Amino acid sequence: MTERAERFDPRTYEAGWRERWEADDLYRADDEDPRDKHYLLTMYPYPSGDLHIGHWYAATGPDIVARMRRMQGLNVMFPMGFDSFGLPAENAAIDRGVHPAEWTEQNIERMRIQFRSMGCMFDWSREVVSSDPAYYRWTQWLFLQFFKAGLAYKQMAAVDWCPKDQVVLAREQVEGADRHCWRCGTPVVKRELEQWFLRVTRYADELLDFSGIDWPEPIRLMQTNWIGRSEGAEVDFAVEADGAEPIRVFTTRPDTIFGATFMVLAPEHASVAALTSDERRAEVEAYAAAARRETEIERMGAERERNGVFIGAHAINPMTEERIPIWIADYVLPGYGTGAVMGVPAHDDRDYDFAKRYQLPIRYVIMPRGGEVPSEGAFLPHTDDEVLIDSGDFTGMAASDAIPAITEELAERGQGEAAISYKIRDWLISRQRYWGAPIPIVYCDEHGPQPLPEDQLPVLLPRDVDFAPTGVSPLQSHAEFLAASCPVCAGPARRETDTLDTFVDSSWYFLRYTSPHEETQAWDPVALMRWMPVDLYTGGAEHAVLHLMYSRFFIKALRDMHHLDFDEPFRALRNQGQILGADHHRMSKSRGNVVNPDDLTSRFGSDTVRCFLMFIGPWDQGGPWNPSSIEGVHRFLGRVWAVAQAGGSGGDEAASRSLRQAAHRAIKEVGEDYGEFHFNTALSKLMELTNALGSARDDGLAGTDAYAEAVDTLLLLLAPMAPHISEELWSRRGKPYSIHQQTWPEFDLALVASDMIELPVQVDGKLRDRLVVAPGTAAEEIERLALASERVQGYLKGRAPRKVVQIPGRLVNIVTPGE
RNA sequence: GGGCGAGUGGCGGAACGGCAGACGCGCCGGCUUUAGGAGCCGGUGUCGCAAGACGUGCGAGUUCGAAUCUCGCCUCGCCCACCA
């Protein structure tokens, strides 16, 4: 009876469908489409050479959602491009003598082909390549806008320097306890250099506001902590020296000021030299010099002993009017607050350690209510309910009230004010490297640094340069590039040779996708307003304080420059987990644990690899690579192949009702799961539907309308996850091309609900029996049935229940009177 | 040191106040096959012949009822790390 279906072999049809989709421009997002727009984006990759399994994992999730949204009637844009400036290209040039441009282009070529083999619905007509002059011209233009708005500036600064890559790094690019370079892992050192910065700090407060955007809590927390807002006060301490300016400290605990028994300055503090007494000078200078020489690692080590040097000068505590000694110590950081702190050893553990070491006085000024001053002079940790003691007029006041009260008192006296400090620093964007967008600035002896006129953009990267890493940009030895003329006086000028951090490129690429072929402007404002903001963005959580924060900053700054009128780039954000190597370590060429997806696709086909990746576990979790169950997923697609082509003539319509119910439940649940990025459970439900179809076929239902409807439903629901097999089977069933242009099925609520429900019956919370009742059965009836149960009777032993708990449609729990 | 998250069968995981272990892998048994492979059917948390008991890192608590909520501890992962 049943025809023997053709053997399931994805290799016979997958590539053919991809070619047809592409030839038909099936996935092109049309600006003029009247339907609601939906901009779905996944982070564009660096073209490192080969697509690895992590790229597949990252892209398949949003591709599924994009495909479903399209079937649900939205005008979906799902673009892809390449983040193609950056160090690896230059390293390849150094190691292998290939030009970075060539290396990058070859990699992009290869990755485009590999990307296409995934069967994603990327709209390649919108591709953006950040190292293309047609793109970086506008990156340079954006830099000029920031410069003109006062948001880009050049300054000497102690910066993080990677001695291996010979380049400065942004603070966000220095990682780990040993303060290493995010690219090569080499510990960084500090260097005083003149560098370009973008004024992110101006937006610190606004960046703390996540209202109106749907972002994962961990990312919001990471950004919040990175920005590190602290409320407190700045307080002036007069200095006991002729004509000396007062020294301003920052504190979050002005309520402890009566306990300030010393002051500590950062060794780099501007007042140190002038205040140091002659007899202390040699020691102070030696200490400051040693602090300067030390690397970040040594200085930042948390376990490190706190040490410092008395500089031979005194300040006056503005509240107690006592003389307190001024020290320098490297536990005070020059870049945070005012670079000076008041030492309150009784209530700050760092100050406590310091005071202990140098026998400085410890004075208790805050006590838990009813507490006692420790006789041994121990450190008193902070508690919720504290009052001030030994604090002049403020004695007896609750600490929480004393903070504003003392701040106000100081302000009235002109000795301080409420103040807020942030940990975040301005974003260092200049790089002494070749393979990046040149910074469009020229230096004139007469007129200093000048922005290039916009009509001189792009500043093209010359091809013939020497790539040996010397610590200065390779562009510095390129005479032709260097020569420029001053935009003010037309006299000879020297071109800036630093290039922009690649994170500048990626801070706006999502804007360019809206009108990627625009030649006269960075974007077409109409297209921009049509598509932005991005409705759903996906990518790795490792960009929390890098790309994801910089992009928010860019949008807010561009809004204030009136280039656009929304506040956030990405309305919703989802992070995928990381696929680790089988050895549970990050995949890397040096470890040899990289999984090549091409081998898997040539064996199983793209659909199997896509489904398998989505089946591993929750998409936001990732996990170590373990291909042992890929065969099972492949078998599943084989079963789909078989049930979709099973033939039959008629069958029992009445018996097929449960099959219809299975199909409609799948519509509801698979759709919900896709929307919530629960691809693993979506697939398990597709498997259940497939298994139900298999049983139905074995029961002779293959010829019924219900069977046909269930198969169609299965294919439509599977289409986002396994686009090829669903198209192939759809076509074999004689349905109109393309399945990806069909409407997402709707479920019938009446079919989603069960005809009969099985209620667990518990006795004292333990499962003892089950009742099968029609939905909507009255509670009294259910209680009667439950109490009538033989097994329940056995536990009640003739006693009346103490209580009967019923959760309608869920369960019955009978509580016995107890012993 | 601080913050966040996670600990469930042999494995990946499901359930996230209401039937623990969906779905799949693996394993065991069977059918089919000359054989291997593939495929199909059945079984598979632990102890127990069974009835049943016990089970979600450990310990307490809340609740009629806890893998799920609360507190403490242990382990692992990620982020930040002398930020006054």
CSV table of C-alpha atoms in Angstrom, one decimal, chain A residues 237-490:
chain,number,residue,atom,x,y,z
A,237,PHE,CA,40.8,70.7,52.9
A,238,ALA,CA,42.9,73.8,53.6
A,239,VAL,CA,46.6,73.2,53.4
A,240,GLU,CA,49.0,74.5,56.0
A,241,ALA,CA,51.5,76.2,53.8
A,242,ASP,CA,52.0,79.7,52.6
A,243,GLY,CA,49.7,80.5,49.6
A,244,ALA,CA,48.8,76.9,49.0
A,245,GLU,CA,45.4,76.2,47.4
A,246,PRO,CA,43.1,73.9,49.4
A,247,ILE,CA,43.0,70.2,48.3
A,248,ARG,CA,39.7,68.8,47.1
A,249,VAL,CA,38.8,65.3,48.0
A,250,PHE,CA,36.0,63.1,46.8
A,251,THR,CA,34.1,61.0,49.3
A,252,THR,CA,30.9,58.9,49.2
A,253,ARG,CA,30.7,59.2,53.0
A,254,PRO,CA,30.8,62.8,54.0
A,255,ASP,CA,29.1,61.6,57.3
A,256,THR,CA,32.4,60.2,58.4
A,257,ILE,CA,34.4,63.4,57.9
A,258,PHE,CA,34.9,63.9,61.7
A,259,GLY,CA,36.9,60.7,61.6
A,260,ALA,CA,39.3,61.9,58.8
A,261,THR,CA,42.7,61.7,60.5
A,262,PHE,CA,44.9,61.9,57.5
A,263,MET,CA,44.8,62.7,53.8
A,264,VAL,CA,46.1,60.6,50.9
A,265,LEU,CA,47.0,61.9,47.4
A,266,ALA,CA,47.7,59.9,44.3
A,267,PRO,CA,51.5,60.0,43.7
A,268,GLU,CA,50.6,61.8,40.4
A,269,HIS,CA,48.5,64.5,42.1
A,270,ALA,CA,49.3,68.0,40.8
A,271,SER,CA,49.9,69.4,44.3
A,272,VAL,CA,52.5,66.9,45.4
A,273,ALA,CA,55.6,68.6,44.2
A,274,ALA,CA,54.7,72.0,45.7
A,275,LEU,CA,53.7,70.7,49.1
A,276,THR,CA,56.5,68.2,49.7
A,277,SER,CA,58.9,69.5,52.4
A,278,ASP,CA,62.6,69.6,51.6
A,279,GLU,CA,63.5,66.8,54.1
A,280,ARG,CA,60.8,64.5,52.6
A,281,ARG,CA,61.5,65.3,49.0
A,282,ALA,CA,64.0,62.5,48.1
A,283,GLU,CA,61.7,59.8,49.5
A,284,VAL,CA,58.5,61.2,48.0
A,285,GLU,CA,60.1,61.5,44.5
A,286,ALA,CA,61.5,58.0,44.8
A,287,TYR,CA,58.1,56.6,45.7
A,288,ALA,CA,56.3,58.6,42.9
A,289,ALA,CA,58.9,57.4,40.4
A,290,ALA,CA,58.5,53.8,41.5
A,291,ALA,CA,54.7,54.1,41.1
A,292,ARG,CA,55.1,55.4,37.6
A,293,ARG,CA,57.4,52.6,36.6
A,294,GLU,CA,55.1,49.9,37.9
A,295,THR,CA,52.8,48.2,35.5
A,296,GLU,CA,49.0,48.2,36.0
A,297,ILE,CA,49.3,44.6,37.2
A,298,GLU,CA,51.5,45.4,40.1
A,299,ARG,CA,49.7,48.5,41.1
A,300,MET,CA,46.2,47.0,40.8
A,301,GLY,CA,46.8,43.8,42.6
A,302,ALA,CA,44.1,43.6,45.3
A,303,GLU,CA,46.2,41.5,47.6
A,304,ARG,CA,49.0,44.0,47.6
A,305,GLU,CA,50.0,45.7,50.7
A,306,ARG,CA,49.0,49.3,51.0
A,307,ASN,CA,52.0,51.6,51.4
A,308,GLY,CA,52.8,55.3,51.0
A,309,VAL,CA,55.0,58.2,52.1
A,310,PHE,CA,54.4,61.2,54.3
A,311,ILE,CA,55.1,64.3,52.2
A,312,GLY,CA,55.9,66.6,55.2
A,313,ALA,CA,52.8,68.8,54.9
A,314,HIS,CA,49.6,69.1,56.7
A,315,ALA,CA,45.9,69.8,55.9
A,316,ILE,CA,43.1,71.0,58.1
A,317,ASN,CA,40.0,68.9,58.6
A,318,PRO,CA,37.3,71.4,57.9
A,319,MET,CA,35.0,70.0,60.5
A,320,THR,CA,37.3,69.2,63.4
A,321,GLU,CA,39.9,71.9,62.4
A,322,GLU,CA,42.6,69.4,63.4
A,323,ARG,CA,45.9,69.3,61.6
A,324,ILE,CA,46.1,66.0,59.6
A,325,PRO,CA,49.2,64.7,57.8
A,326,ILE,CA,49.3,64.5,54.0
A,327,TRP,CA,50.6,61.3,52.5
A,328,ILE,CA,50.9,59.9,49.0
A,329,ALA,CA,50.0,56.3,48.2
A,330,ASP,CA,49.4,54.4,45.1
A,331,TYR,CA,46.1,53.0,46.4
A,332,VAL,CA,44.7,56.3,45.5
A,333,LEU,CA,44.1,56.5,41.8
A,334,PRO,CA,44.9,59.6,39.8
A,335,GLY,CA,42.0,59.2,37.4
A,336,TYR,CA,39.1,58.8,39.8
A,337,GLY,CA,37.3,61.4,41.8
A,338,THR,CA,39.8,64.2,42.5
A,339,GLY,CA,42.8,61.9,42.9
A,340,ALA,CA,42.8,62.7,46.7
A,341,VAL,CA,41.0,61.1,49.6
A,342,MET,CA,40.4,61.9,53.2
A,343,GLY,CA,41.6,59.0,55.3
A,344,VAL,CA,38.9,57.7,57.7
A,345,PRO,CA,40.5,54.5,59.1
A,346,ALA,CA,37.7,53.6,61.4
A,347,HIS,CA,35.2,53.3,58.6
A,348,ASP,CA,37.1,52.4,55.5
A,349,ASP,CA,39.1,49.1,55.3
A,350,ARG,CA,41.7,50.5,52.9
A,351,ASP,CA,42.3,53.5,55.2
A,352,TYR,CA,42.3,51.2,58.1
A,353,ASP,CA,45.1,49.0,56.7
A,354,PHE,CA,47.1,52.1,55.9
A,355,ALA,CA,46.6,53.7,59.4
A,356,LYS,CA,47.6,50.4,61.0
A,357,ARG,CA,50.8,50.2,59.0
A,358,TYR,CA,51.9,53.8,59.7
A,359,GLN,CA,50.4,54.1,63.2
A,360,LEU,CA,48.0,56.9,62.2
A,361,PRO,CA,45.2,57.7,64.7
A,362,ILE,CA,41.9,55.9,64.3
A,363,ARG,CA,38.8,57.8,65.4
A,364,TYR,CA,35.3,56.3,65.6
A,365,VAL,CA,32.6,58.7,64.5
A,366,ILE,CA,29.8,56.3,63.6
A,367,MET,CA,28.3,53.5,65.6
A,368,PRO,CA,25.6,51.0,65.1
A,369,ARG,CA,22.8,52.0,67.4
A,370,GLY,CA,23.7,50.7,70.8
A,371,GLY,CA,27.1,49.6,69.7
A,372,GLU,CA,30.4,50.2,71.5
A,373,VAL,CA,33.7,51.6,70.4
A,374,PRO,CA,36.1,48.7,69.9
A,375,SER,CA,38.9,48.9,72.5
A,376,GLU,CA,41.4,47.2,70.2
A,377,GLY,CA,40.8,49.8,67.5
A,378,ALA,CA,39.4,47.3,65.0
A,379,PHE,CA,37.8,48.3,61.7
A,380,LEU,CA,34.0,48.8,62.0
A,381,PRO,CA,32.1,47.5,59.0
A,382,HIS,CA,29.2,49.5,57.7
A,383,THR,CA,25.7,48.6,58.9
A,384,ASP,CA,22.2,49.8,58.1
A,385,ASP,CA,21.3,51.5,61.3
A,386,GLU,CA,24.1,53.8,62.4
A,387,VAL,CA,24.3,57.1,64.2
A,388,LEU,CA,27.1,59.6,64.5
A,389,ILE,CA,29.2,59.9,67.6
A,390,ASP,CA,31.9,62.4,68.5
A,391,SER,CA,30.9,64.5,65.5
A,392,GLY,CA,30.2,68.0,66.9
A,393,ASP,CA,26.7,69.3,66.3
A,394,PHE,CA,26.0,66.2,64.2
A,395,THR,CA,26.4,63.8,67.1
A,396,GLY,CA,23.4,61.5,67.5
A,397,MET,CA,22.2,62.1,63.9
A,398,ALA,CA,21.4,59.0,61.8
A,399,ALA,CA,24.2,58.4,59.3
A,400,SER,CA,21.8,58.5,56.3
A,401,ASP,CA,20.6,62.0,57.4
A,402,ALA,CA,24.1,63.2,58.2
A,403,ILE,CA,25.3,62.7,54.6
A,404,PRO,CA,23.1,65.5,53.2
A,405,ALA,CA,23.3,67.6,56.4
A,406,ILE,CA,27.1,67.7,56.5
A,407,THR,CA,27.3,68.2,52.7
A,408,GLU,CA,25.0,71.2,53.1
A,409,GLU,CA,27.0,72.6,56.0
A,410,LEU,CA,30.2,72.4,54.0
A,411,ALA,CA,28.5,74.0,51.0
A,412,GLU,CA,27.3,76.9,53.2
A,413,ARG,CA,30.8,77.5,54.3
A,414,GLY,CA,32.1,77.3,50.8
A,415,GLN,CA,34.2,74.3,51.6
A,416,GLY,CA,32.5,71.7,49.5
A,417,GLU,CA,29.5,70.5,47.5
A,418,ALA,CA,27.5,67.4,46.6
A,419,ALA,CA,29.3,65.6,43.7
A,420,ILE,CA,29.0,62.6,41.6
A,421,SER,CA,31.9,60.5,40.4
A,422,TYR,CA,32.0,57.9,37.6
A,423,LYS,CA,34.4,55.1,36.9
A,424,ILE,CA,33.9,55.3,33.2
A,425,ARG,CA,36.6,57.3,31.3
A,426,ASP,CA,36.5,58.8,27.8
A,427,TRP,CA,36.9,56.3,25.0
A,428,LEU,CA,40.4,56.2,23.5
A,429,ILE,CA,39.9,55.7,19.8
A,430,SER,CA,43.3,56.3,18.2
A,431,ARG,CA,45.4,53.4,17.2
A,432,GLN,CA,49.1,53.4,16.0
A,433,ARG,CA,48.2,50.9,13.3
A,434,TYR,CA,47.8,50.8,9.6
A,435,TRP,CA,44.7,48.7,8.9
A,436,GLY,CA,42.0,51.1,10.1
A,437,ALA,CA,40.2,54.2,9.0
A,438,PRO,CA,42.7,57.1,9.0
A,439,ILE,CA,41.7,59.9,11.3
A,440,PRO,CA,40.8,62.9,9.1
A,441,ILE,CA,42.9,65.5,10.8
A,442,VAL,CA,45.9,67.5,9.5
A,443,TYR,CA,48.5,69.4,11.6
A,444,CYS,CA,49.6,72.8,10.4
A,445,ASP,CA,52.6,74.5,12.1
A,446,GLU,CA,50.6,77.7,12.0
A,447,HIS,CA,47.0,76.5,12.9
A,448,GLY,CA,47.6,73.3,14.8
A,449,PRO,CA,45.3,70.3,14.3
A,450,GLN,CA,42.6,71.0,11.8
A,451,PRO,CA,39.7,68.8,10.7
A,452,LEU,CA,39.7,68.1,7.0
A,453,PRO,CA,36.9,69.6,4.9
A,454,GLU,CA,34.3,66.9,4.3
A,455,ASP,CA,34.7,67.1,0.5
A,456,GLN,CA,38.3,65.8,0.9
A,457,LEU,CA,37.0,62.5,2.3
A,458,PRO,CA,37.8,59.7,2.2
A,459,VAL,CA,41.3,59.9,3.4
A,460,LEU,CA,42.4,56.7,1.6
A,461,LEU,CA,44.8,54.3,3.1
A,462,PRO,CA,47.9,54.0,0.8
A,463,ARG,CA,48.7,50.4,-0.2
A,464,ASP,CA,52.5,50.5,-0.3
A,465,VAL,CA,53.6,50.7,3.3
A,466,ASP,CA,56.0,48.9,5.6
A,467,PHE,CA,54.2,46.7,8.1
A,468,ALA,CA,57.0,46.0,10.6
A,469,PRO,CA,55.6,46.9,14.1
A,470,THR,CA,57.7,49.8,15.4
A,471,GLY,CA,55.3,51.4,17.9
A,472,VAL,CA,54.4,54.1,15.5
A,473,SER,CA,51.9,53.9,12.8
A,474,PRO,CA,53.3,52.4,9.5
A,475,LEU,CA,51.8,55.5,7.9
A,476,GLN,CA,54.4,57.7,9.5
A,477,SER,CA,57.0,56.5,7.1
A,478,HIS,CA,54.8,57.1,4.0
A,479,ALA,CA,55.9,60.5,2.8
A,480,GLU,CA,53.2,60.9,0.2
A,481,PHE,CA,50.5,60.1,2.7
A,482,LEU,CA,52.0,62.5,5.3
A,483,ALA,CA,52.0,65.5,3.0
A,484,ALA,CA,48.8,67.6,3.2
A,485,SER,CA,47.8,71.2,3.1
A,486,CYS,CA,46.2,73.2,5.9
A,487,PRO,CA,42.5,73.8,5.3
A,488,VAL,CA,42.9,77.2,6.9
A,489,CYS,CA,46.0,78.7,5.2
A,490,ALA,CA,46.7,76.1,2.5
